[in-house]
PDB file of C-alpha atoms in Angstrom:
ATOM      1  CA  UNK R  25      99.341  87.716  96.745  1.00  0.00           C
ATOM      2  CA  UNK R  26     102.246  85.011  96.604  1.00  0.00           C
ATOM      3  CA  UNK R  27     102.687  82.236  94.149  1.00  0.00           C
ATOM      4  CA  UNK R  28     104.958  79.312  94.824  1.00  0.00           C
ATOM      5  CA  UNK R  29     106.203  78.001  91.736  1.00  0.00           C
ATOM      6  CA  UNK R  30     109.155  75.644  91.157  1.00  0.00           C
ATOM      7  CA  UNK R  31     111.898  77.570  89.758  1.00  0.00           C
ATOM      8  CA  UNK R  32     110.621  81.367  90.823  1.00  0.00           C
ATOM      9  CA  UNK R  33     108.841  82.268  94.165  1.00  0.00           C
ATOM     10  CA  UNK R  34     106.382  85.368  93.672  1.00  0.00           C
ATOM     11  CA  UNK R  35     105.056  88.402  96.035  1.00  0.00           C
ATOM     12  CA  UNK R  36     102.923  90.827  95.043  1.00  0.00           C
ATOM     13  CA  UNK R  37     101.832  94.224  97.239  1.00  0.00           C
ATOM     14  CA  UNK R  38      99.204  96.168  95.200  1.00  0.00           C
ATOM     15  CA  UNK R  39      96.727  99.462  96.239  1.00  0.00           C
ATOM     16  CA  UNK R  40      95.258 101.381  94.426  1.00  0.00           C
ATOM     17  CA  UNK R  41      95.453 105.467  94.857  1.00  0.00           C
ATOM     18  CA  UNK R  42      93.741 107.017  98.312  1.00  0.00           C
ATOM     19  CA  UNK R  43      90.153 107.549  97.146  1.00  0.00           C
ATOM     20  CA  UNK R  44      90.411 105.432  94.069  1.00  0.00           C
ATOM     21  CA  UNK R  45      88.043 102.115  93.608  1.00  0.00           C
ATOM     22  CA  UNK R  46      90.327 101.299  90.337  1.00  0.00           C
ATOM     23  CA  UNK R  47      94.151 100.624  90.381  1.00  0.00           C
ATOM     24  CA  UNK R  48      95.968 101.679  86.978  1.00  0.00           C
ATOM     25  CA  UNK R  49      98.491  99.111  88.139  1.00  0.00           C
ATOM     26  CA  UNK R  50      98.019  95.674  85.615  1.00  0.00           C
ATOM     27  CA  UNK R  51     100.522  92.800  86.369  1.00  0.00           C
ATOM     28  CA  UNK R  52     100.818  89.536  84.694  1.00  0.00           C
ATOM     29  CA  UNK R  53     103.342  86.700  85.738  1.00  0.00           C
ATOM     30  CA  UNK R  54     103.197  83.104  83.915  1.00  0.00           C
ATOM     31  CA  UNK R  55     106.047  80.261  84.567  1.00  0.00           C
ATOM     32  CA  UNK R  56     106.366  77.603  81.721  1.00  0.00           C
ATOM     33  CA  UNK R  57     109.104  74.728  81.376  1.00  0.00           C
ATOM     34  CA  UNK R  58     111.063  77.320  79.770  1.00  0.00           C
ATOM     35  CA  UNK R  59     110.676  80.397  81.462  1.00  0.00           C
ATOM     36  CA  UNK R  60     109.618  82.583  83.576  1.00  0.00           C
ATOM     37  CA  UNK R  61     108.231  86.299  82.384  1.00  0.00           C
ATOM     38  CA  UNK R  62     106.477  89.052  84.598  1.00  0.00           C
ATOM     39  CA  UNK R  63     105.281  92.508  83.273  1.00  0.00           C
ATOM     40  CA  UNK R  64     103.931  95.121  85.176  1.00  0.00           C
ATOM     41  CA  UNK R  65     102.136  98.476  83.461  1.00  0.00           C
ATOM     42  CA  UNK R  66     100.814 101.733  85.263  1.00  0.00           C
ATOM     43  CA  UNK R  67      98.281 103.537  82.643  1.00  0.00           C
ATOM     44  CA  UNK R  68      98.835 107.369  82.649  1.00  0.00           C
ATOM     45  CA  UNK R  69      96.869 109.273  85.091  1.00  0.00           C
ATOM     46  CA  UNK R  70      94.357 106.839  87.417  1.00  0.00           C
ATOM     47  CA  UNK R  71      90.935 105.714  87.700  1.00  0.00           C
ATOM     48  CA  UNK R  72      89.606 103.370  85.318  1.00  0.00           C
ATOM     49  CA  UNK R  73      90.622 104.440  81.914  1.00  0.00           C
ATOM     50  CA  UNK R  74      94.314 103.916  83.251  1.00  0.00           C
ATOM     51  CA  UNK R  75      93.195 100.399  84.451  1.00  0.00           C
ATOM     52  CA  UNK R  76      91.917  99.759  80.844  1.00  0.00           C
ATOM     53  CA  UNK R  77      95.405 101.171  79.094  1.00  0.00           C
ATOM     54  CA  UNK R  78      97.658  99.018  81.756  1.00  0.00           C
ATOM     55  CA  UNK R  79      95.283  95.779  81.495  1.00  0.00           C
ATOM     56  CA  UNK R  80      95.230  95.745  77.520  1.00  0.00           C
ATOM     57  CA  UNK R  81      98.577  95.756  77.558  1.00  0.00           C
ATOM     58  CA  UNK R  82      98.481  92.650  79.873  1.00  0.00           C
ATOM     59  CA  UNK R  83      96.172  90.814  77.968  1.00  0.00           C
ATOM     60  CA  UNK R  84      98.602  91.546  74.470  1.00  0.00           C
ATOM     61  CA  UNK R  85     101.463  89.810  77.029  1.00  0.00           C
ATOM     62  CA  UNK R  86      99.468  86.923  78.338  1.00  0.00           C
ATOM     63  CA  UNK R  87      98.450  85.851  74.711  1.00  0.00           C
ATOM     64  CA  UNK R  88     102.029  85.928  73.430  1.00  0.00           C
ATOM     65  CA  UNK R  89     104.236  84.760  76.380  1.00  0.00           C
ATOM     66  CA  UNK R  90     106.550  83.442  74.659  1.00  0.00           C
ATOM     67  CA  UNK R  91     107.607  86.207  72.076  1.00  0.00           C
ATOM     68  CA  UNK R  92     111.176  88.466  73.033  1.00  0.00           C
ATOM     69  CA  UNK R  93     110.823  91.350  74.881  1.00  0.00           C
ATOM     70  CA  UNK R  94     111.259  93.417  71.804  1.00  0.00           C
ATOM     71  CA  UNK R  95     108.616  91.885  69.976  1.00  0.00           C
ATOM     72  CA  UNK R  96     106.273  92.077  72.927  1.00  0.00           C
ATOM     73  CA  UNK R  97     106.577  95.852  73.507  1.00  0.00           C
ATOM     74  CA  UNK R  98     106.132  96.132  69.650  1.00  0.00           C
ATOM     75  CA  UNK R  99     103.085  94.285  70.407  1.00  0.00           C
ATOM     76  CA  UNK R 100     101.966  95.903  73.449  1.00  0.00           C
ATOM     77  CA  UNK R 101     102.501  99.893  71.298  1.00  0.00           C
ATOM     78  CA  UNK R 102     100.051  98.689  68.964  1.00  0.00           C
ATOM     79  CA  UNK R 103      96.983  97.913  71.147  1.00  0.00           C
ATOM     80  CA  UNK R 104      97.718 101.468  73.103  1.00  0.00           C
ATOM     81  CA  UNK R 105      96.046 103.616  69.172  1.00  0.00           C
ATOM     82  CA  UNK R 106      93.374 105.684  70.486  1.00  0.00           C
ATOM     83  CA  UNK R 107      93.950 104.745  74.039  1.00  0.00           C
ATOM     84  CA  UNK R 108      95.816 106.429  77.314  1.00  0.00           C
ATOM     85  CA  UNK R 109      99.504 105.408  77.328  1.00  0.00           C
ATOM     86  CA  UNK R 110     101.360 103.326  79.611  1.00  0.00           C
ATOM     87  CA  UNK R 111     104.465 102.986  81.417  1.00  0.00           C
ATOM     88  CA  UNK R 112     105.962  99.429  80.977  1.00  0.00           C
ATOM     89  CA  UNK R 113     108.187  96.727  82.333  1.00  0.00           C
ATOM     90  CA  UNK R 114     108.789  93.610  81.405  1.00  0.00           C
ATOM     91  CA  UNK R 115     111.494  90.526  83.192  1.00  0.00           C
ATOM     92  CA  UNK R 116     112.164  87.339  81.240  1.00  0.00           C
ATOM     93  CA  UNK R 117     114.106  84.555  83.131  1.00  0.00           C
ATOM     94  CA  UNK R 118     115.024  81.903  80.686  1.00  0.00           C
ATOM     95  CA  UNK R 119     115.794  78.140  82.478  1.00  0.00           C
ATOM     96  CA  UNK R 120     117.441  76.808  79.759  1.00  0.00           C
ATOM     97  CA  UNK R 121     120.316  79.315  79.245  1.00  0.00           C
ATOM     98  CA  UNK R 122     119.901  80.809  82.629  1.00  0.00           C
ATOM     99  CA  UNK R 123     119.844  83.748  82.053  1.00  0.00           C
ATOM    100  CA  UNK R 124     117.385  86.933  82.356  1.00  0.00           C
ATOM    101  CA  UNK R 125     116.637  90.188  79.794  1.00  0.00           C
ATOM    102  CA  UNK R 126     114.322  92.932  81.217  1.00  0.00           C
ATOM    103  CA  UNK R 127     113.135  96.158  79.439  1.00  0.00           C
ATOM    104  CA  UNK R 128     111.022  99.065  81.083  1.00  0.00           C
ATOM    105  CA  UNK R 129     110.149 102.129  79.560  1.00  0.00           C
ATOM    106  CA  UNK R 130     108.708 105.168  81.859  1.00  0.00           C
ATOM    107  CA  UNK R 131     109.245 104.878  85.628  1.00  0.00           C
ATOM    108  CA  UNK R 132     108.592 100.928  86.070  1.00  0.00           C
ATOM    109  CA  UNK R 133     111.782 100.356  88.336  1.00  0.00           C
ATOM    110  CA  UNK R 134     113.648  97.245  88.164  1.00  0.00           C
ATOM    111  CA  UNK R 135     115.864  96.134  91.014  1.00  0.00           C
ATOM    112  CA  UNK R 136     118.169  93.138  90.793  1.00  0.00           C
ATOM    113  CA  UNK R 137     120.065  91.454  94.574  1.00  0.00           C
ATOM    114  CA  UNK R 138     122.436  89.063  93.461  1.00  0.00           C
ATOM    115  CA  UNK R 139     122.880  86.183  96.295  1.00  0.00           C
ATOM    116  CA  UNK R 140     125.685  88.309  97.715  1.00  0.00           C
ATOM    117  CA  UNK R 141     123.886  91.228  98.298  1.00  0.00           C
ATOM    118  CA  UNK R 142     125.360  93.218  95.520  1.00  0.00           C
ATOM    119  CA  UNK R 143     122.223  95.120  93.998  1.00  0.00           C
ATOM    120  CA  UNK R 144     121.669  96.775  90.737  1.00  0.00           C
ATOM    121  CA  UNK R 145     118.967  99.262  89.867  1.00  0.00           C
ATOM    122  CA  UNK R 146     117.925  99.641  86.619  1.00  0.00           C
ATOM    123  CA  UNK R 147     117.685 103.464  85.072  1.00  0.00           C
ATOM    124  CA  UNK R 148     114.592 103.150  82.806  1.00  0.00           C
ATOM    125  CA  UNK R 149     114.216 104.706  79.696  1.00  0.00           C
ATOM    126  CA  UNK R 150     112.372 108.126  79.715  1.00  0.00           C
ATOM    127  CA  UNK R 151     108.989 108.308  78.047  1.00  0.00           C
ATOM    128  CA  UNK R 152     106.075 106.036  77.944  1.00  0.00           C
ATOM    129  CA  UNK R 153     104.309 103.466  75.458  1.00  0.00           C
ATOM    130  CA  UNK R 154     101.450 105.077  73.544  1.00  0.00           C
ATOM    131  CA  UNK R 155     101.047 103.617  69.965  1.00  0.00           C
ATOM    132  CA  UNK R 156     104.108 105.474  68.268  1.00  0.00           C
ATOM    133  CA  UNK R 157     107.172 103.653  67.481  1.00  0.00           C
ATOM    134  CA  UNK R 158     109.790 103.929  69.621  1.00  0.00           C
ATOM    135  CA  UNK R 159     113.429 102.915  71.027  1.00  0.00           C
ATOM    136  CA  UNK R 160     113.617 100.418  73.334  1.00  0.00           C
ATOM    137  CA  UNK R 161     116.733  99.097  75.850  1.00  0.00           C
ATOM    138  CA  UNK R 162     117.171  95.472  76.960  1.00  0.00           C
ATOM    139  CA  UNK R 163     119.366  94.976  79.973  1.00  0.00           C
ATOM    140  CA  UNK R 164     120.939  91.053  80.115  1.00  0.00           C
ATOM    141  CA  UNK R 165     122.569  88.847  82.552  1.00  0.00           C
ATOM    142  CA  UNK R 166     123.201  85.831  84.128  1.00  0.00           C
ATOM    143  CA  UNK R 167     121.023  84.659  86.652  1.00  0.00           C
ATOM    144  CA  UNK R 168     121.507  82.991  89.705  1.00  0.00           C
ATOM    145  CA  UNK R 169     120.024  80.494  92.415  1.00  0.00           C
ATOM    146  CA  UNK R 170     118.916  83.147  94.838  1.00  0.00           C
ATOM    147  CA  UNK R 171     118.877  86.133  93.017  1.00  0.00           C
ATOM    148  CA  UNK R 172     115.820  88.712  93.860  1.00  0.00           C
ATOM    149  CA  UNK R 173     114.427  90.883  91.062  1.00  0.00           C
ATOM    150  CA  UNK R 174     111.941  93.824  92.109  1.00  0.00           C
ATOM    151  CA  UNK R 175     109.676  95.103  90.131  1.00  0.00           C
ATOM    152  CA  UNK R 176     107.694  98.111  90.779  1.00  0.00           C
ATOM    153  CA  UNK R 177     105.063 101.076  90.308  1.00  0.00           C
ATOM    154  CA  UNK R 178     106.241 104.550  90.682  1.00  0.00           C
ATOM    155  CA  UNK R 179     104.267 104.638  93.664  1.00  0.00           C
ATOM    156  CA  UNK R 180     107.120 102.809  95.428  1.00  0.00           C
ATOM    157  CA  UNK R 181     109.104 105.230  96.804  1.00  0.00           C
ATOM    158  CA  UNK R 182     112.382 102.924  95.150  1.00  0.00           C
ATOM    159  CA  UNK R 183     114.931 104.681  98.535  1.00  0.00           C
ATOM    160  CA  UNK R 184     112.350 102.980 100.352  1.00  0.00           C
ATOM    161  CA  UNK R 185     113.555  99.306  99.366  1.00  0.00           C
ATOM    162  CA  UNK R 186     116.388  99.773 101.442  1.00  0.00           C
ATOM    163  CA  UNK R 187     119.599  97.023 101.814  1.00  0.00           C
ATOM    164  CA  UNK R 188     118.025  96.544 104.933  1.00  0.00           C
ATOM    165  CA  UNK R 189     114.245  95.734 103.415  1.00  0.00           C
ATOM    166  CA  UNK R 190     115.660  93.172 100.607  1.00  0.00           C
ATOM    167  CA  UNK R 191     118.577  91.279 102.541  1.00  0.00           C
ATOM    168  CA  UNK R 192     115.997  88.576 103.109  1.00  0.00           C
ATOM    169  CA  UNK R 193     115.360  86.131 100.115  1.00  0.00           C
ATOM    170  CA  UNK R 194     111.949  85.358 101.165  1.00  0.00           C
ATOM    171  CA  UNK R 195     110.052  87.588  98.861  1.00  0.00           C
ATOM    172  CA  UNK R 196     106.908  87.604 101.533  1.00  0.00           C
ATOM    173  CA  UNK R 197     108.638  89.113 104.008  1.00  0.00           C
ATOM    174  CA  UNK R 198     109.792  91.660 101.626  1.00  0.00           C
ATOM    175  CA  UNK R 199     106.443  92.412 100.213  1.00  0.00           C
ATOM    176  CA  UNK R 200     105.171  92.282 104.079  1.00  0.00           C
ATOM    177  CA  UNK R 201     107.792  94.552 105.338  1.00  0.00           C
ATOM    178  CA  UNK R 202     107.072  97.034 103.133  1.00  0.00           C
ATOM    179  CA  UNK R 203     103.433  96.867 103.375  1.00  0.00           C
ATOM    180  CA  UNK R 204     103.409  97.549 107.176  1.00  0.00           C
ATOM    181  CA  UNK R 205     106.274  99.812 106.715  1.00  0.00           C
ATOM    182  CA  UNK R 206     105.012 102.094 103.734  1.00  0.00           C
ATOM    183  CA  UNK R 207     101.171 100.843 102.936  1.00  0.00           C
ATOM    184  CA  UNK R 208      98.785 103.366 103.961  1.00  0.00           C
ATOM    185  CA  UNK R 209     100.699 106.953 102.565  1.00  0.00           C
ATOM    186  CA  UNK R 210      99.536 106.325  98.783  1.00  0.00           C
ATOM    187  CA  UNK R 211      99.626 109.123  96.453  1.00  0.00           C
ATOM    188  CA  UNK R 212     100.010 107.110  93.959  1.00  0.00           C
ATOM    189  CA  UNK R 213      98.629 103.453  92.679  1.00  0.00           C
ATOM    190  CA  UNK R 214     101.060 101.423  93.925  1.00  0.00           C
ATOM    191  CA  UNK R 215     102.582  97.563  93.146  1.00  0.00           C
ATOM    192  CA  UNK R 216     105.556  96.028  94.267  1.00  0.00           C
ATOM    193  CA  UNK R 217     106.879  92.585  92.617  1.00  0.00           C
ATOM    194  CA  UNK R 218     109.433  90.453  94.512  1.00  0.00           C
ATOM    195  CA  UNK R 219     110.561  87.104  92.241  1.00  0.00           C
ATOM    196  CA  UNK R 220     113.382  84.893  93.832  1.00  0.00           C
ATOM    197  CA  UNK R 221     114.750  82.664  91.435  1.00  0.00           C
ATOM    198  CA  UNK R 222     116.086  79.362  92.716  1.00  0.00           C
TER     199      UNK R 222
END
């Protein structure tokens, strides 16, 4: 799935688990005047009540797109009462003061190429969302014309995304590559997120 938008160009590879119909993998991405903001959730375990843990979180971030990160994980802890947990991440890009802020909690991974090539992985905090309060990190920066962010499942094998895999900035060769490279061994659900911001 790709989406061309004017500031941020999108890529998405998703499967599901080997013999699974449902994917616990929910993703949402929206792009505004203002900003840009993608979230992806895994529900705990698979199948379909994982699908309906990740995808009410999704819904909780598509009706408030425009709330911080803090205040949408807030958001998103409440829904999960009474329902499976997730694991969470969330990317804001913000046009006006260029800059971006992303949180994940649980083993969302975040990868950031600056235009140079110099990448940064982010370490997520441990855990996962489940209706309890809890502590939450919010990496910053600066972003610019070029960058790559990736987001992605746990079943991305995250040595996989090699130098090699993300020199490109043309996130559908990236999302290609690693389909044809890594697609069909899936013991896991699997989604992989490449956003170029230019």
């Amino acid at each position: 799935m790709e989406n061309e938008n004017t500031r941020v160009n999108l890529s998405v590879f998703q499967k599901s688990k080997k013999g699974n119909y449902y994917c616990g993998d929910s993703y949402f991405y929206k792009e505004t005047e203002e900003a840009f903001l993608c979230a992806l959730a895994d529900g705990l375990g698979s199948g379909e009540m994982a699908m309906e843990s990740s995808q009410a979180v999704m819904d909780v971030i598509e009706e408030n797109p425009v709330l911080t990160i803090e205040a949408l994980v807030k958001k998103c802890n409440e829904v999960l009462v009474g329902k499976r947990g997730v694991v969470l991440g969330i990317l804001r890009i913000d046009f006006k003061t260029h800059t971006y802020s992303y949180s994940s909690i649980g083993n969302i991974g975040v990868i950031t190429v600056e235009p140079d090539g110099k990448r940064n992985r982010n370490i997520p905090l441990a855990g996962y969302l489940s209706g309890y309060p809890r502590s939450l990190r919010v990496t910053r920066g600066n972003v610019q014309n070029g960058m790559v962010f990736l987001m992605f499942s746990d079943g991305v094998n995250d040595r996989r995304l090699s130098s090699k895999l993300t020199q490109t900035k043309n996130v559908r060769l990236i999302t290609e590559q690693y389909k044809e490279l890594y697609g069909q061994t899936r013991d896991d659900d699997t989604t992989l997120i490449a956003m170029e911001y230019n």
